Short mmCIF file of C-alpha atoms and ligand atoms in Angstrom, two decimals:
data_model
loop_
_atom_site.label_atom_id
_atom_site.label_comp_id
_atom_site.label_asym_id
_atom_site.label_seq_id
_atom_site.Cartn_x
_atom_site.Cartn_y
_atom_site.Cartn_z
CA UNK P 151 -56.53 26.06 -16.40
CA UNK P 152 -58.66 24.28 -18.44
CA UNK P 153 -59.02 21.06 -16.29
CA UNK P 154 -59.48 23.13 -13.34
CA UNK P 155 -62.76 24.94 -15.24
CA UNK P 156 -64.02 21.35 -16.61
CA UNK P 157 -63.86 19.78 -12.87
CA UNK P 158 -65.53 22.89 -11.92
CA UNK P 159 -68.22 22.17 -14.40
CA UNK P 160 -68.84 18.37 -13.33
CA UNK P 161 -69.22 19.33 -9.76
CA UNK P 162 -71.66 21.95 -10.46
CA UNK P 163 -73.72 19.04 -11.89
CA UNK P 164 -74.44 17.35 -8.77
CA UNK P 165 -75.69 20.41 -7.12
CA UNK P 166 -78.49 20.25 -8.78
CA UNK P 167 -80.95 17.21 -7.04
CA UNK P 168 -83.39 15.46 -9.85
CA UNK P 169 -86.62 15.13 -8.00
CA UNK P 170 -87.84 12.67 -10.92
CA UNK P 171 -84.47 9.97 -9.57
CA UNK P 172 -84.67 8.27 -6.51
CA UNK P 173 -83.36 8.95 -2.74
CA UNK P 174 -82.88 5.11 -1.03
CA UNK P 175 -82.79 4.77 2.54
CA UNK P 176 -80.81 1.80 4.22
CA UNK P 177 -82.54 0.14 7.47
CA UNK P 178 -86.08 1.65 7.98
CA UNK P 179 -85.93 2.04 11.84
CA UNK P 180 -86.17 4.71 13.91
CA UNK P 181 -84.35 6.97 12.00
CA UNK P 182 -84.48 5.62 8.30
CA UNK P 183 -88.63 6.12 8.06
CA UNK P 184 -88.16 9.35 9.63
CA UNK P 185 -86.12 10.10 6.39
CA UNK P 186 -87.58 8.44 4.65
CA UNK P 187 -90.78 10.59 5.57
CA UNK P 188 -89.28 13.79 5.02
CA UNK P 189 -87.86 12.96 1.66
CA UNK P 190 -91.21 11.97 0.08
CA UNK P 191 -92.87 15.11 1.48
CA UNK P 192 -90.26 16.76 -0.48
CA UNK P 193 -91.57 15.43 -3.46
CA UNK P 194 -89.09 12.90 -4.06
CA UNK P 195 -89.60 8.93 -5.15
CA UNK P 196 -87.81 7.16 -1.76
CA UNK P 197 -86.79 3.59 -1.58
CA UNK P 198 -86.44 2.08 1.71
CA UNK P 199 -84.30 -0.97 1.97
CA UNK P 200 -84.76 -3.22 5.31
CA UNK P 201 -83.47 -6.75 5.85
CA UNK P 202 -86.09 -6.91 7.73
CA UNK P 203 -89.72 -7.13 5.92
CA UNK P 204 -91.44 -6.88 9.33
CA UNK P 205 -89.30 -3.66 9.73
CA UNK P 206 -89.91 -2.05 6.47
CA UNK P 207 -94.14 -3.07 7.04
CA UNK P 208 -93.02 -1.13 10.54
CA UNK P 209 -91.97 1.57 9.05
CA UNK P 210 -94.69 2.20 6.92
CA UNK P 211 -96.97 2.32 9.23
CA UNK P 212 -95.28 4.86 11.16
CA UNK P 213 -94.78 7.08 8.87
CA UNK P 214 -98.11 7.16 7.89
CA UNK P 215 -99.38 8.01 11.45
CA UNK P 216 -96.93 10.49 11.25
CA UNK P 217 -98.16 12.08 7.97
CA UNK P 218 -101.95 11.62 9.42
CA UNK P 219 -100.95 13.71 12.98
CA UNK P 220 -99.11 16.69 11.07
CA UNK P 221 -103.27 16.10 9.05
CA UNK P 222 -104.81 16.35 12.66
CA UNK P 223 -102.59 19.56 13.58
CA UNK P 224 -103.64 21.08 10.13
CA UNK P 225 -100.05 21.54 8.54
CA UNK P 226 -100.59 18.79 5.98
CA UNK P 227 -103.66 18.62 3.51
CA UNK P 228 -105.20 15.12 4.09
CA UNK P 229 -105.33 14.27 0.13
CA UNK P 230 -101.28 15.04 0.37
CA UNK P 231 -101.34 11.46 2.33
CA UNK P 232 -101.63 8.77 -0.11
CA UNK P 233 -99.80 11.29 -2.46
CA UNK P 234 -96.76 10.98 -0.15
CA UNK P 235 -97.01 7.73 0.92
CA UNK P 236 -97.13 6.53 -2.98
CA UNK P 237 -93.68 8.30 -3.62
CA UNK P 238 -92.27 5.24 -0.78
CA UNK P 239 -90.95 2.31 -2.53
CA UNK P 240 -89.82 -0.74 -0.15
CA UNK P 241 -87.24 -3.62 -1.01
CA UNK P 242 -85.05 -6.05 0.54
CA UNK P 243 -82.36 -6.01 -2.35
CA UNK P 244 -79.59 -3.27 -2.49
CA UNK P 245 -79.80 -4.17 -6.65
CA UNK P 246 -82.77 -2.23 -6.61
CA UNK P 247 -80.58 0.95 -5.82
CA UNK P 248 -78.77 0.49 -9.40
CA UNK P 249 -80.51 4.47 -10.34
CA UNK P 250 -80.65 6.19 -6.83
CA UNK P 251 -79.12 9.50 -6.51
CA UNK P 252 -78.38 9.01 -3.47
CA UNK P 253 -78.55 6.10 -0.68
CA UNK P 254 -78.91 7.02 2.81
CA UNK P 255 -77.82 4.33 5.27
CA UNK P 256 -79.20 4.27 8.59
CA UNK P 257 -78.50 0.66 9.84
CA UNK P 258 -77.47 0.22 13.09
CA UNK P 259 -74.63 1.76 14.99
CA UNK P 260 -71.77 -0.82 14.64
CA UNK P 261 -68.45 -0.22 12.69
CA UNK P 262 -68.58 -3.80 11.09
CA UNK P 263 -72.16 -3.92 10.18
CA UNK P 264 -71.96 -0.06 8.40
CA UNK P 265 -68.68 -1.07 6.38
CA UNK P 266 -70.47 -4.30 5.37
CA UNK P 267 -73.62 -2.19 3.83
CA UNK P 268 -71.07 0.43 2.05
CA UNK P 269 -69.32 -2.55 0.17
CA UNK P 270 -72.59 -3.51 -0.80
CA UNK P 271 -74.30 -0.13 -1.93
CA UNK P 272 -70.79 0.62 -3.76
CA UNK P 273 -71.20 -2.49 -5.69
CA UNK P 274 -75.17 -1.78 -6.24
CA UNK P 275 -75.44 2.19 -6.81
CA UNK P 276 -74.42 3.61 -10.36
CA UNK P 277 -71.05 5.18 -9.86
CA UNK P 278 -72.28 9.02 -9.53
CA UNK P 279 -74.50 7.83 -6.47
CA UNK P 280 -73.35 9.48 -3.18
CA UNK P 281 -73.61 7.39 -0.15
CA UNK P 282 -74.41 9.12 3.08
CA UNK P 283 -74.42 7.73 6.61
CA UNK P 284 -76.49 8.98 9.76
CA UNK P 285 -74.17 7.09 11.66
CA UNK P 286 -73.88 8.99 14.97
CA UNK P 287 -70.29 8.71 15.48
CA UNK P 288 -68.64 6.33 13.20
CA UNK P 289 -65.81 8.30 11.34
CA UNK P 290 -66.98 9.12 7.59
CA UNK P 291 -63.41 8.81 6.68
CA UNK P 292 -63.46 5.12 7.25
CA UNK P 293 -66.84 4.33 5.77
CA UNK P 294 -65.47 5.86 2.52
CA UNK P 295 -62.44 3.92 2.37
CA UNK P 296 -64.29 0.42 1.96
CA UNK P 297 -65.41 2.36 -1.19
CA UNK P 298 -64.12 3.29 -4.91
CA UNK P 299 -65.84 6.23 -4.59
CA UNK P 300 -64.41 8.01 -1.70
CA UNK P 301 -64.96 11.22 -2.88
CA UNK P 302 -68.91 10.49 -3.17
CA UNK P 303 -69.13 9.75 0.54
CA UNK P 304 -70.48 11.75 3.03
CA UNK P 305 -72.37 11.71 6.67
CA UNK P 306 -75.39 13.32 6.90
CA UNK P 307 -76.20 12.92 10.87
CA UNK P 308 -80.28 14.18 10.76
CA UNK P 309 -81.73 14.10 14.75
CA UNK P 310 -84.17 12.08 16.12
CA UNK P 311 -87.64 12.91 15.60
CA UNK P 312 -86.25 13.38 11.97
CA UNK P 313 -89.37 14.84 10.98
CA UNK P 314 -89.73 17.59 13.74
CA UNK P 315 -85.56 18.40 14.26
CA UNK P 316 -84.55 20.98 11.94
CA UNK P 317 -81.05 20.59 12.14
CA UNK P 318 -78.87 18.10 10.04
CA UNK P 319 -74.88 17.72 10.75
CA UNK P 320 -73.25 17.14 7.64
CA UNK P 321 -69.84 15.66 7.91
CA UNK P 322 -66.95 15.94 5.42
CA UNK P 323 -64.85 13.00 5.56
CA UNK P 324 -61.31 13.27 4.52
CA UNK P 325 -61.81 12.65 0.82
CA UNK P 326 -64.96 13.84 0.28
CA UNK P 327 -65.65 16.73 -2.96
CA UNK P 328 -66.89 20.24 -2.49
CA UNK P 329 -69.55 18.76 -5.26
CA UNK P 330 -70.75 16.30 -2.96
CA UNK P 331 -70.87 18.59 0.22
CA UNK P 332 -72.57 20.86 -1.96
CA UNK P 333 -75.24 18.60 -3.24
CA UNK P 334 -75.65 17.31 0.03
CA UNK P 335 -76.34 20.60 1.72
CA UNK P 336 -78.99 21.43 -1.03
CA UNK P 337 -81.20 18.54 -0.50
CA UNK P 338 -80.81 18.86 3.38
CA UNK P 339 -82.82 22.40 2.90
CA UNK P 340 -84.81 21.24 0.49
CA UNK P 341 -86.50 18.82 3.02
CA UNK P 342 -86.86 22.49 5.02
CA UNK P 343 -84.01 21.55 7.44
CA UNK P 344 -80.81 23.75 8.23
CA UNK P 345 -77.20 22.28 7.28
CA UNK P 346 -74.21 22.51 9.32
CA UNK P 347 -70.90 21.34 7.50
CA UNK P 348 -68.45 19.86 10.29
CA UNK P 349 -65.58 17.85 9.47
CA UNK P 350 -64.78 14.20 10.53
CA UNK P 351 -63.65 14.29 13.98
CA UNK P 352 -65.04 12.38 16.88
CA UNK P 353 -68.79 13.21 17.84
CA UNK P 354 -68.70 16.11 15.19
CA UNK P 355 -70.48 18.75 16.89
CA UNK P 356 -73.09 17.50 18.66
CA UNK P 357 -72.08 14.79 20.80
CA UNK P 358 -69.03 16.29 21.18
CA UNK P 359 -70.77 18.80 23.11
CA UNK P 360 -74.08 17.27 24.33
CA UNK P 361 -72.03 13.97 25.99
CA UNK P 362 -69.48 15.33 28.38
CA UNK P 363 -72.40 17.58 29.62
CA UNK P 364 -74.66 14.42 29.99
CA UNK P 365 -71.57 13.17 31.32
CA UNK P 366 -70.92 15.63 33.96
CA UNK P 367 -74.40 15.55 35.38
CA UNK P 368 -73.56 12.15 36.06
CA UNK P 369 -70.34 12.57 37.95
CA UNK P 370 -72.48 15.60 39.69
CA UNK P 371 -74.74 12.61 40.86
CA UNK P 372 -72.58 9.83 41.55
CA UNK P 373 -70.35 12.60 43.95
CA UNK P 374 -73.29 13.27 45.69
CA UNK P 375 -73.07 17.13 44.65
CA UNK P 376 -76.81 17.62 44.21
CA UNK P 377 -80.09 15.10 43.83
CA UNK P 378 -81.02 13.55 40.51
CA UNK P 379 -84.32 16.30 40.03
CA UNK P 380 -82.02 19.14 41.62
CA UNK P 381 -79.37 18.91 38.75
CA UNK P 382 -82.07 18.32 35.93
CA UNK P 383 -83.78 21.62 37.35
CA UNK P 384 -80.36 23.79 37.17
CA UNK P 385 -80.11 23.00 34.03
CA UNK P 386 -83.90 23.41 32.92
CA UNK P 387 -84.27 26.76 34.82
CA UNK P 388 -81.07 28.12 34.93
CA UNK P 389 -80.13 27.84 31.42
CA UNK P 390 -83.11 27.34 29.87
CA UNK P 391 -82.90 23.68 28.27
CA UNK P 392 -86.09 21.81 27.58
CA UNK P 393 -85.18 18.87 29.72
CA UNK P 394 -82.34 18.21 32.19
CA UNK P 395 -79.46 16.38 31.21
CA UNK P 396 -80.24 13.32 33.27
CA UNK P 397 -84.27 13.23 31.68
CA UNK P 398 -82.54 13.68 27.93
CA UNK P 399 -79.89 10.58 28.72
CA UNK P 400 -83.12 8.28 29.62
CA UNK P 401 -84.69 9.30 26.91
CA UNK P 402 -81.42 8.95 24.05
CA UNK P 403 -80.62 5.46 25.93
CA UNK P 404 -77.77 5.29 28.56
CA UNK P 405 -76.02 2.44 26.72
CA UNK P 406 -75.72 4.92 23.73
CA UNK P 407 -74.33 8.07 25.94
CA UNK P 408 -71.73 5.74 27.04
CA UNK P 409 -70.61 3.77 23.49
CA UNK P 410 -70.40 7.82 22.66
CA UNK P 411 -68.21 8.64 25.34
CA UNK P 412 -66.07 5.87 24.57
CA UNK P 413 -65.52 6.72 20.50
CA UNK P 414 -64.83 10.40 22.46
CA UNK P 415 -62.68 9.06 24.39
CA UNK P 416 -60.97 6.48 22.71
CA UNK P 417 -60.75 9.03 19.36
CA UNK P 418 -59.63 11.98 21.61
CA UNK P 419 -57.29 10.84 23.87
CA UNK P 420 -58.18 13.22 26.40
CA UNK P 421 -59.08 11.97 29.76
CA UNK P 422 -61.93 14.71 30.02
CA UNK P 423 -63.66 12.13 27.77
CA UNK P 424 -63.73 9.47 30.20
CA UNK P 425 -66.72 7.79 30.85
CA UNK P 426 -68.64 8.09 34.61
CA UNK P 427 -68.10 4.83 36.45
CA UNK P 428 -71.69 5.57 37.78
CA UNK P 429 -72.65 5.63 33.66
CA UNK P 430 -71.27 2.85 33.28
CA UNK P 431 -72.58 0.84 36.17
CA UNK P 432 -75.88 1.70 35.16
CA UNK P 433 -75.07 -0.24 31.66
CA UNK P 434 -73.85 -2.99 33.36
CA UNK P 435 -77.24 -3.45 35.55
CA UNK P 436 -79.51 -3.23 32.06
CA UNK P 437 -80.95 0.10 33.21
CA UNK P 438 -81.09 1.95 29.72
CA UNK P 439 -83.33 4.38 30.63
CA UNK P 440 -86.57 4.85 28.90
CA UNK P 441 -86.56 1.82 26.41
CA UNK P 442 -85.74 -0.79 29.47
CA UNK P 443 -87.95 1.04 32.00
CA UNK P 444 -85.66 2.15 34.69
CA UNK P 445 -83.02 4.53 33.94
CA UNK P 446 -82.37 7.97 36.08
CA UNK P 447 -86.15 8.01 36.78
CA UNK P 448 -88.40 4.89 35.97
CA UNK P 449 -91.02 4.97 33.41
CA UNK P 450 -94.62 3.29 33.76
CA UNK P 451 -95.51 0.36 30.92
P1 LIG I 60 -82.93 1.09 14.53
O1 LIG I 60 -82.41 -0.10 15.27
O2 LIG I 60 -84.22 1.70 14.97
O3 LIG I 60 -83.09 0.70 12.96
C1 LIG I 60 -82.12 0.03 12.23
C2 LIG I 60 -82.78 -0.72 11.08
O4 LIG I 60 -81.74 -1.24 10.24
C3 LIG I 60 -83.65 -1.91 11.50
O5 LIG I 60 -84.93 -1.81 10.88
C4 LIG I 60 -82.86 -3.13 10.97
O6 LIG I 60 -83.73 -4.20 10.56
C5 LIG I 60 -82.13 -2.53 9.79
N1 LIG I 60 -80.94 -3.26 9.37
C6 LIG I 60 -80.05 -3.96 10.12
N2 LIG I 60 -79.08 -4.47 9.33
C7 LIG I 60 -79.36 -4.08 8.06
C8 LIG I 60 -78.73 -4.30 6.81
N3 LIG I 60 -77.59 -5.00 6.72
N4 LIG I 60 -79.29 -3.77 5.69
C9 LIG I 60 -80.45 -3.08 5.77
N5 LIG I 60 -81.09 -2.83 6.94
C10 LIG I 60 -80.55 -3.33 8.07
O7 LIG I 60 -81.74 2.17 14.54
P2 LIG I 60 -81.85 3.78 14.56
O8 LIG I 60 -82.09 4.25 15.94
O9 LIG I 60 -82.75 4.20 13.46
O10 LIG I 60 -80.34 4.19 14.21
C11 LIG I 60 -79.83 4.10 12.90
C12 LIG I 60 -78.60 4.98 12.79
O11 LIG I 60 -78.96 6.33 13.08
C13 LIG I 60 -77.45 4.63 13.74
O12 LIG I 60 -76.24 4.84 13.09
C14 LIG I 60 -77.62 5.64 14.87
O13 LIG I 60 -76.42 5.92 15.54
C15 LIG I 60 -78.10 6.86 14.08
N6 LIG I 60 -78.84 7.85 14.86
C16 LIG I 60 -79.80 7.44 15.74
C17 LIG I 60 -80.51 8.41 16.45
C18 LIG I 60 -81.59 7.99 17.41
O14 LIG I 60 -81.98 8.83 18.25
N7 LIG I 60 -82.14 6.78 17.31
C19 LIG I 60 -80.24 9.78 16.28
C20 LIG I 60 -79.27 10.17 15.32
C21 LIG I 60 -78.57 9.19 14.63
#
């Protein structure tokens, strides 16, 4: 009874987020400044890590054009800039994480590459740090067990714009505490965005949902069911969605909507996961959608 109460009491302790003790954020891309971003306007000191220093000079920039639009459309004050951008630290060495909190690793999606940076931030971050991945679909589970801290592991899938989505997955992987799910969910609505706990299965929620529909539209196209605009507009006007299925591929990259129907697939087992050959032939011919150009529709510049 009494060890029950005492680990009670020690994961009450990391509930509580020190805004005086930093937040890093591995790879400073796409996603990583957007985190970056919205963890400094929380008030907390952020260190971004990058291989890259082009990437991390990148990212800085970005986020302050970021900080200086939400200035334009009045929801910032424009002293709170340099305020903000101040609380950013940037470094290429994961030794500089010795006192985070917690490390947020956003590098890019490949199994190899992730499990390399989680050796490294296990050997670098003080041994309460928890380690989170945005990985979109990489199983938490396995990140953690390249780890001696298992139980300090955790994926915390934000969406892309980071600063504008509101919605952060957070995925329990097999070992991880109720402390560190708990922590985890207080600093996702501290930044002012809304936690959903999901555990570690393929896709979690979201691509588990948003992919076979994405896939689906496909199949509707390659079977010659309806035109490319015609099934984008059943879906727009017919149930509402802000874009059609076909426009939101383009624009999430068509190379990515099929790696995800693969780990769904593969991770599954279910032949309702299987990838459109028509998806899939599209890959092969280097039309990614918006970031190549040509996709379902083609993009000027
Ligand atoms: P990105 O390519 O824009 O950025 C990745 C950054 O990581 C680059 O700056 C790169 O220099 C850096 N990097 C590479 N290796 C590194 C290393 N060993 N150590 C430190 N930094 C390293 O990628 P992104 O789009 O920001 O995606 C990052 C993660 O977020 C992926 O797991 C992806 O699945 C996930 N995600 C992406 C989106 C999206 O819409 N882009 C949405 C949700 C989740």
């Amino acid at each position: 009874m009494q060890a029950r109460s005492r680990t009670i009491r020690q994961e009450e302790a990391y509930v509580v987020m020190d805004k005086h003790r930093r937040i890093g954020v591995v790879g400073s891309g796409t996603m990583g400044n957007g985190i970056a971003q919205v963890l400094a306007q929380a008030g907390y000191p952020v260190l971004m890590m990058d291989t890259s220093p082009e990437a991390l000079d990148r990212a800085a920039g970005t986020i302050q054009k970021s900080l200086e639009r939400l200035v334009k459309k009045g929801t910032l004050g424009a002293e709170q800039v340099s305020v903000i951008l101040e609380r950013i630290g940037r470094t290429t060495k994961p030794e500089a994480f010795h006192d985070a909190q917690v490390v947020i690793e956003a590098v890019p999606e490949e199994s190899s590459l992730k499990k390399e940076v989680f050796r490294i931030l296990d050997e670098n971050a003080g041994s309460d740090c928890i380690l989170a991945s945005n990985t979109s679909s990489i199983p938490i589970t396995e990140l953690a067990a390249v780890t001696k801290r298992p139980d300090r592991v955790i994926g915390m899938h934000f969406m892309n714009p980071v600063p504008v989505m509101t919605l952060v997955e957070i995925i329990r992987g097999h070992a991880t505490s109720d402390g560190t799910a708990a922590a985890i969910e207080t600093l996702t609505r501290e930044l002012g965005k809304n936690p959903v706990t999901v555990q570690d299965y393929p896709g979690f929620i979201s691509n588990r949902v948003l992919m076979p529909m994405i896939n689906e539209a496909v199949f509707c196209l390659m079977e010659g069911i309806a035109s490319r605009d015609d099934i984008d507009t059943v879906m727009k006007l017919g149930m509402n969605h802000p874009m059609g299925p076909l426009t939101l591929a383009d624009f999430i990259g068509l190379d990515v909507c099929l790696h995800i129907m693969e780990v769904l697939h593969a991770g599954l087992g279910d032949d309702k996961y299987r990838p459109c050959p028509l998806l899939r032939r599209m890959v092969q011919a280097g039309h990614l959608g918006r970031k190549t150009g040509r996709g379902f529709y083609a993009y000027a510049g």
